[in-house]
Short mmCIF file of C-alpha atoms in Angstrom, two decimals:
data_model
loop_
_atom_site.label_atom_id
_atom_site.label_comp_id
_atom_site.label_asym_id
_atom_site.label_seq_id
_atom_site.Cartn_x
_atom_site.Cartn_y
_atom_site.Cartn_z
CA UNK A 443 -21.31 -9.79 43.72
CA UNK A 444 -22.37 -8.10 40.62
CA UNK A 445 -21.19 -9.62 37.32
CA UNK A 446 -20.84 -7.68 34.32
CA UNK A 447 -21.14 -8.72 30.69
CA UNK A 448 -18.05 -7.87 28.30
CA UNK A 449 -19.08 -8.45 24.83
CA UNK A 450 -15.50 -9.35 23.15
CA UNK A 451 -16.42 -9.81 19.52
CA UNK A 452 -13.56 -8.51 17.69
CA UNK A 453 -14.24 -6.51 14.54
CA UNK A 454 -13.92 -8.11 11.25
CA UNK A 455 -11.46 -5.42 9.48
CA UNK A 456 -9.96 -1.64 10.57
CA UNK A 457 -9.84 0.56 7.64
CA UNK A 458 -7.02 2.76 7.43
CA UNK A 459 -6.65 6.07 5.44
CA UNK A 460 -3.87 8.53 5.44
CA UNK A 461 -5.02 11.35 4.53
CA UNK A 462 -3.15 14.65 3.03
CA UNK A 463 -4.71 17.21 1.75
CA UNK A 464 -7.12 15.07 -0.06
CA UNK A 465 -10.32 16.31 1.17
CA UNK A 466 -12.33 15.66 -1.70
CA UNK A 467 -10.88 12.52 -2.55
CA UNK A 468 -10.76 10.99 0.76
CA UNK A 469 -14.64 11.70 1.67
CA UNK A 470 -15.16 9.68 -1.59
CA UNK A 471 -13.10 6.93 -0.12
CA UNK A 472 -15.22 6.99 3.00
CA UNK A 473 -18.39 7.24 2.04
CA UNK A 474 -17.88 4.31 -0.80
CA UNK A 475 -16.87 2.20 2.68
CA UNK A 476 -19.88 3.22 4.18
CA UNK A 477 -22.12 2.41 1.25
CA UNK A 478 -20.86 -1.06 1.13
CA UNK A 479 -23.91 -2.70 2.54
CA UNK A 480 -21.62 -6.34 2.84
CA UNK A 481 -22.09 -7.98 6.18
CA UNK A 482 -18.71 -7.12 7.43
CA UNK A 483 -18.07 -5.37 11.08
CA UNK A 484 -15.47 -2.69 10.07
CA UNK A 485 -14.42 0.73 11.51
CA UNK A 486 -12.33 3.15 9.49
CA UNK A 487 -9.35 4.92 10.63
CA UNK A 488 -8.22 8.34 9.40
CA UNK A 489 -4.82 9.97 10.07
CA UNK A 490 -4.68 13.34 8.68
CA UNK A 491 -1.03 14.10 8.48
CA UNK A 492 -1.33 17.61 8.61
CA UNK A 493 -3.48 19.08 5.75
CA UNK A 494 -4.36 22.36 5.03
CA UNK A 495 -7.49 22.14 3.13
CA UNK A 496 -10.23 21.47 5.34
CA UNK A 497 -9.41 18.07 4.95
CA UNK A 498 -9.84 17.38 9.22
CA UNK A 499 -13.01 19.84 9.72
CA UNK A 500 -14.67 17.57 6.88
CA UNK A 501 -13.66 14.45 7.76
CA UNK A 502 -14.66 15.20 11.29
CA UNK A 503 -18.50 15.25 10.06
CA UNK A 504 -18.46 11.08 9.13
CA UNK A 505 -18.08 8.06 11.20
CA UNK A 506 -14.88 7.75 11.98
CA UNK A 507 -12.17 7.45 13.97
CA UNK A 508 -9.71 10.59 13.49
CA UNK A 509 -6.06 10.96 14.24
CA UNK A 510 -5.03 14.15 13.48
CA UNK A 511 -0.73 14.95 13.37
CA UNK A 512 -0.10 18.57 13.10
CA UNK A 513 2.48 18.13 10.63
CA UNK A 514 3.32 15.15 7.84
CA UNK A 515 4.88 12.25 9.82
CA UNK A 516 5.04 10.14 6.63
CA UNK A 517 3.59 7.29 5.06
CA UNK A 518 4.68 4.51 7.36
CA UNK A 519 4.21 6.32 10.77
CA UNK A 520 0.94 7.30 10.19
CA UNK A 521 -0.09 4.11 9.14
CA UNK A 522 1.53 2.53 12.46
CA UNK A 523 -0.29 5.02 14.23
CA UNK A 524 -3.81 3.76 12.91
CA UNK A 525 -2.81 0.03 13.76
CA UNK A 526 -1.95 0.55 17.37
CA UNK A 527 -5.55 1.97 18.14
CA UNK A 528 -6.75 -0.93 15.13
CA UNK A 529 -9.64 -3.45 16.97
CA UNK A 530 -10.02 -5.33 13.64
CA UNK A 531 -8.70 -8.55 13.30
CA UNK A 532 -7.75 -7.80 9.86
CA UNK A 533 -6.13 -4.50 8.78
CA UNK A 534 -6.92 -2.65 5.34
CA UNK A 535 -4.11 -0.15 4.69
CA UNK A 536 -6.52 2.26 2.15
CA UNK A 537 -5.16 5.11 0.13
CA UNK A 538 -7.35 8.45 0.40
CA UNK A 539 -7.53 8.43 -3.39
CA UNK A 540 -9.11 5.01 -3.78
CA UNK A 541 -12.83 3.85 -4.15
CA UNK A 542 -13.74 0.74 -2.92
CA UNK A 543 -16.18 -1.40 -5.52
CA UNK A 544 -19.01 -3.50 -3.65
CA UNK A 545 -17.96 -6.39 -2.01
CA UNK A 546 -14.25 -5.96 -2.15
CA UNK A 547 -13.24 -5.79 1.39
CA UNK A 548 -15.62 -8.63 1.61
CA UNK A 549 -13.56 -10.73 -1.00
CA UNK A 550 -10.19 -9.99 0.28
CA UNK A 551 -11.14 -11.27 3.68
CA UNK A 552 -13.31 -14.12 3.09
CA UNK A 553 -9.72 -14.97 0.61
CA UNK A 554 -7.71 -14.89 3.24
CA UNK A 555 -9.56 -16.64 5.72
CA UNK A 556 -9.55 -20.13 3.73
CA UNK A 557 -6.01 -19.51 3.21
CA UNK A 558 -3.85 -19.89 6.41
CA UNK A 559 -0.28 -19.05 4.58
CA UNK A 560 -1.86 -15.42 3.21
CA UNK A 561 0.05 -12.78 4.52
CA UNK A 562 -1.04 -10.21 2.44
CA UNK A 563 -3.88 -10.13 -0.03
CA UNK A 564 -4.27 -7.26 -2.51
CA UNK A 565 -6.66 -6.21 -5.40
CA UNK A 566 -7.06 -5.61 -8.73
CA UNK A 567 -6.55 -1.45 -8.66
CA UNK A 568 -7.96 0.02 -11.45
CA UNK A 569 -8.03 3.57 -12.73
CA UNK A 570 -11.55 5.72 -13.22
CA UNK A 571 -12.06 5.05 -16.40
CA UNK A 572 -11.86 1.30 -15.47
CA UNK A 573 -8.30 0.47 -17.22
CA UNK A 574 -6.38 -2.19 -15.25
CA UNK A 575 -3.36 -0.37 -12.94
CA UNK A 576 -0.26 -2.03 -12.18
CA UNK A 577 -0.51 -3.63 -8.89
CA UNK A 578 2.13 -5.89 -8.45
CA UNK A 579 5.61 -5.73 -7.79
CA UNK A 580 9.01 -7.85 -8.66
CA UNK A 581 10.96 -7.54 -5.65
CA UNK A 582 14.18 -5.53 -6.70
CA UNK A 583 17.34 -7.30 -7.18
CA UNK A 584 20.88 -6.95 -8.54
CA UNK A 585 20.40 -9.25 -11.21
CA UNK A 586 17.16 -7.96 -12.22
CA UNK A 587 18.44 -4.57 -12.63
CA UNK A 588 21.07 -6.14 -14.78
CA UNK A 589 18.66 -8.12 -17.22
CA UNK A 590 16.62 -5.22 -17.25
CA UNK A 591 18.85 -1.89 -17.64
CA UNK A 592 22.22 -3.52 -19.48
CA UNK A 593 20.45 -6.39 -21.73
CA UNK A 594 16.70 -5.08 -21.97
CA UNK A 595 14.44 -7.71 -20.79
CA UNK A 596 11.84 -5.50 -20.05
CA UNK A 597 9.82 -4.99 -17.36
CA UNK A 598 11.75 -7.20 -14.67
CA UNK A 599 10.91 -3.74 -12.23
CA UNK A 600 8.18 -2.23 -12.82
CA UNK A 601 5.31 -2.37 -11.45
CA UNK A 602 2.76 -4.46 -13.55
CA UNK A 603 -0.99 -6.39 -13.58
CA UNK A 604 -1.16 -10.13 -13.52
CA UNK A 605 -3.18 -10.70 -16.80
CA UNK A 606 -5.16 -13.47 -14.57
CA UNK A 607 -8.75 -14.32 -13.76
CA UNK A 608 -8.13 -15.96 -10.25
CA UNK A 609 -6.13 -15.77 -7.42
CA UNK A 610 -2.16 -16.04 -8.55
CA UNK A 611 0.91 -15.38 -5.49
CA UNK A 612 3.07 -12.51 -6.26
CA UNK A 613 6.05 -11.45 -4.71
CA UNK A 614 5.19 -7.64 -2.92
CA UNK A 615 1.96 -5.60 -3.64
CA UNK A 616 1.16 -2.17 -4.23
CA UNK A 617 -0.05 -0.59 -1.16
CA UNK A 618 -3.02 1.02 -2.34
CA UNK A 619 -4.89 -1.61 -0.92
CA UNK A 620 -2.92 -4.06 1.26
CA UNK A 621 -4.98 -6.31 3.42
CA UNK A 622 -2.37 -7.64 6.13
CA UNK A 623 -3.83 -10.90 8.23
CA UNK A 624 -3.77 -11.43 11.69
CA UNK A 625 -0.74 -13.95 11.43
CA UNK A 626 1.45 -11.56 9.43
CA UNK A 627 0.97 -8.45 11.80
CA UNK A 628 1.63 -11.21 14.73
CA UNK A 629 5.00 -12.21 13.05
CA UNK A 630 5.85 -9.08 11.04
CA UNK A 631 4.40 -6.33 13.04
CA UNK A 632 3.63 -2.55 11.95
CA UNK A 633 5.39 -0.56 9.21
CA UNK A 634 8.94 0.33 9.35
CA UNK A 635 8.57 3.84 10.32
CA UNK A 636 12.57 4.87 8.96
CA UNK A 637 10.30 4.97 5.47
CA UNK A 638 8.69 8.40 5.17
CA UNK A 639 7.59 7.73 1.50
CA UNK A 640 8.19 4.72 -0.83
CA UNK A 641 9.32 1.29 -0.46
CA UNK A 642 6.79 0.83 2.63
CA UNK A 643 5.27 -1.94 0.58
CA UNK A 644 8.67 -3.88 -1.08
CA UNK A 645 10.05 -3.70 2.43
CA UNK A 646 6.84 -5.24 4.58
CA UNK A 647 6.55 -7.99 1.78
CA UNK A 648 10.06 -8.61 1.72
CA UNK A 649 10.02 -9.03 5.82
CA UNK A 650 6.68 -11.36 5.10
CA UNK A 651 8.63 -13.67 3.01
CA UNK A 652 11.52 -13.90 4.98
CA UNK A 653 9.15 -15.99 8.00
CA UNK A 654 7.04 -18.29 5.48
CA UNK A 655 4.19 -16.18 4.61
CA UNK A 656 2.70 -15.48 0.90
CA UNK A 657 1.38 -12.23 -0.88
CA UNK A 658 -1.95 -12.88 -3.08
CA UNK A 659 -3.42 -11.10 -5.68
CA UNK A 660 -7.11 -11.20 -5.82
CA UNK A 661 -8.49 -9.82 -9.23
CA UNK A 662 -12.18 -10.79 -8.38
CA UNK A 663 -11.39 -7.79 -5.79
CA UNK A 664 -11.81 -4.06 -7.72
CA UNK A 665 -10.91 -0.77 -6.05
CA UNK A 666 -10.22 2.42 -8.14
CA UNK A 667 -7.24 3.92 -7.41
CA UNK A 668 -6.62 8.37 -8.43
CA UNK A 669 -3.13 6.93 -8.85
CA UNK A 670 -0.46 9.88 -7.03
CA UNK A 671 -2.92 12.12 -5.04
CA UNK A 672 -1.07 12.17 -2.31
CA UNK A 673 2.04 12.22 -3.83
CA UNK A 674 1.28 14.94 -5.89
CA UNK A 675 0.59 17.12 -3.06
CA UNK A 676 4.06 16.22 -1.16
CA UNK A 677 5.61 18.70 -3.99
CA UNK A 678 7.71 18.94 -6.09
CA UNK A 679 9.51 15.93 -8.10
CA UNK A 680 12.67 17.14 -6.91
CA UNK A 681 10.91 16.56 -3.53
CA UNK A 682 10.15 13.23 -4.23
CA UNK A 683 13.69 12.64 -4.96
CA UNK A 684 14.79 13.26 -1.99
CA UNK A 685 12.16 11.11 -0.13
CA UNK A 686 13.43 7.81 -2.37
CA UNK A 687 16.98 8.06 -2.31
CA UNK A 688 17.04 7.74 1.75
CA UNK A 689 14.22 4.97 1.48
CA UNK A 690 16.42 3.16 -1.09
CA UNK A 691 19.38 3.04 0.91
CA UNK A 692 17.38 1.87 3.56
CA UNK A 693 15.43 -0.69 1.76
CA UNK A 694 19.19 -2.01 -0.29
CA UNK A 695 21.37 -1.04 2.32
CA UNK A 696 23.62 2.07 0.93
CA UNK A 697 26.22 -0.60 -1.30
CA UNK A 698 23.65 -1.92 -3.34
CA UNK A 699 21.40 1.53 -3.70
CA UNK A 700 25.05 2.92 -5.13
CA UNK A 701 25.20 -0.37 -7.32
CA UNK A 702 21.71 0.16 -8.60
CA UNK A 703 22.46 3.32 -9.58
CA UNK A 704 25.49 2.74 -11.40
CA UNK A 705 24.04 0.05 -13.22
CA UNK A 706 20.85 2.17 -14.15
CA UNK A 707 23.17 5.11 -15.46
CA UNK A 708 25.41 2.76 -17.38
CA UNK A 709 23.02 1.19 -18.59
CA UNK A 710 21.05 4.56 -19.95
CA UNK A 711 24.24 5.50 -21.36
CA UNK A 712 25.19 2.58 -23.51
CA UNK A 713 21.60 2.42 -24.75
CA UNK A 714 22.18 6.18 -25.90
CA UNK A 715 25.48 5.34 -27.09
CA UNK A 716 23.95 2.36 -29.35
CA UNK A 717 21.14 4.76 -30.37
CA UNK A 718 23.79 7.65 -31.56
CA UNK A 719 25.01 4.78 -33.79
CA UNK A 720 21.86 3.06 -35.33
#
């Protein structure tokens, strides 16, 4: 009988880019993968959620894997739909608008291989011009929206940089660049696809907490984020509204996303009051 050989080395990491109507920005997100000469086995992943500016017909022309939606399933679907077809044993979730610096992927993985309790590992984002960006969150909570919005400790929110030289555990990461480890998409799984836009990344960390795993932020690891690309083409802010209210609701549960609200508009309105009066 006639035995066959089945070679199966699994691939060190799956890149994967959503892509919407970022042609020119995403082909620069590519080809910097590509040009990383690090020893790595990788493949790269597009899902093009239903551009219409060329964006598939030019994508078409690198190595890569293509998914093409004909219209915008969101942020979180997409993504999901990248990991099911995934071979890596790590998974890069990779903005179109980013540029990976050498070695980056390299030093996100060879992180989280020496640390069994990573869940997710993130970068150091920075903008073009080589400023830091904020890529760290403060998971959201009633008490921090009190400090923050009613007696102004700043901050306590937003999204911000760990002013750090080596590897520091943070609560949730940006998802810019979001390395997620075999152990985490074991436990966790994919993307909660009742996200279409925003709070993708507070609600996967939040789920990766909740069963014992950590979130690291690796500064040694650079990638240059076009902060909003995408965004920017989803429309108009009003637009964007409407896409965070629902994911807030989800994310809080639709008491607390009506608590957080009334404690950001009170708040805004005694700080205006106390402002008419200094």
């Amino acid at each position: 009988m006639r035995r066959f050989s089945i070679n199966l080395k699994m691939i060190d990491v799956s890149i994967i880019i959503i892509s919407y109507n970022t042609k020119d920005l995403t082909v620069q997100c590519i080809k910097s993968i590509l040009e990383d000469t690090s020893g790595l086995s990788k493949e790269i992943i597009v899902i093009d959620n239903g551009s219409v500016d060329g964006s598939v017909e030019t994508i078409r022309n690198y190595r890569v894997k293509l998914i093409e939606n004909k219209e915008n399933l969101g942020f979180a679907k997409a993504n999901n739909q990248g990991i099911k077809v995934a071979k890596g044993k790590y998974i890069l979730l990779l903005n179109s608008d980013t540029k990976i610096k050498k070695g980056a992927v390299m030093k996100l993985i060879d992180f989280a291989n020496i640390n069994a309790d990573a869940g997710v590992v993130g970068c150091r984002l920075i903008n073009p011009d080589s400023t830091p960006q904020a890529s760290v969150f403060r998971l959201p909570t009633i008490f921090r929206a009190i400090q923050q919005y009613w007696f102004g400790n700043k901050n306590l929110l937003d999204k911000y940089t760990p002013d750090v030289d080596h590897p520091v555990e943070v609560e949730s990461l940006v998802m810019a660049a979001f390395l997620i480890t075999p152990i985490a998409l074991k436990k966790v799984g994919v993307l909660d696809e009742r996200y279409f836009m925003y709070f993708e990344d507070l609600d996967y960390c939040r789920r990766v907490r909740h069963l014992g795993l950590k979130m690291y932020y690796l500064p040694a690891a650079e990638i240059v984020h076009h902060h909003g690309a995408s965004g920017e083409k989803t429309g108009k802010s009003s637009e964007a509204w409407k896409r965070l209210i629902p994911s807030s609701k989800i994310y809080h549960g639709t008491l607390k996303h009506n608590l957080f609200n009334f404690i950001l508009w009170s708040g805004q309105k005694w700080k205006n009051l106390l402002n008419l009066h200094n």
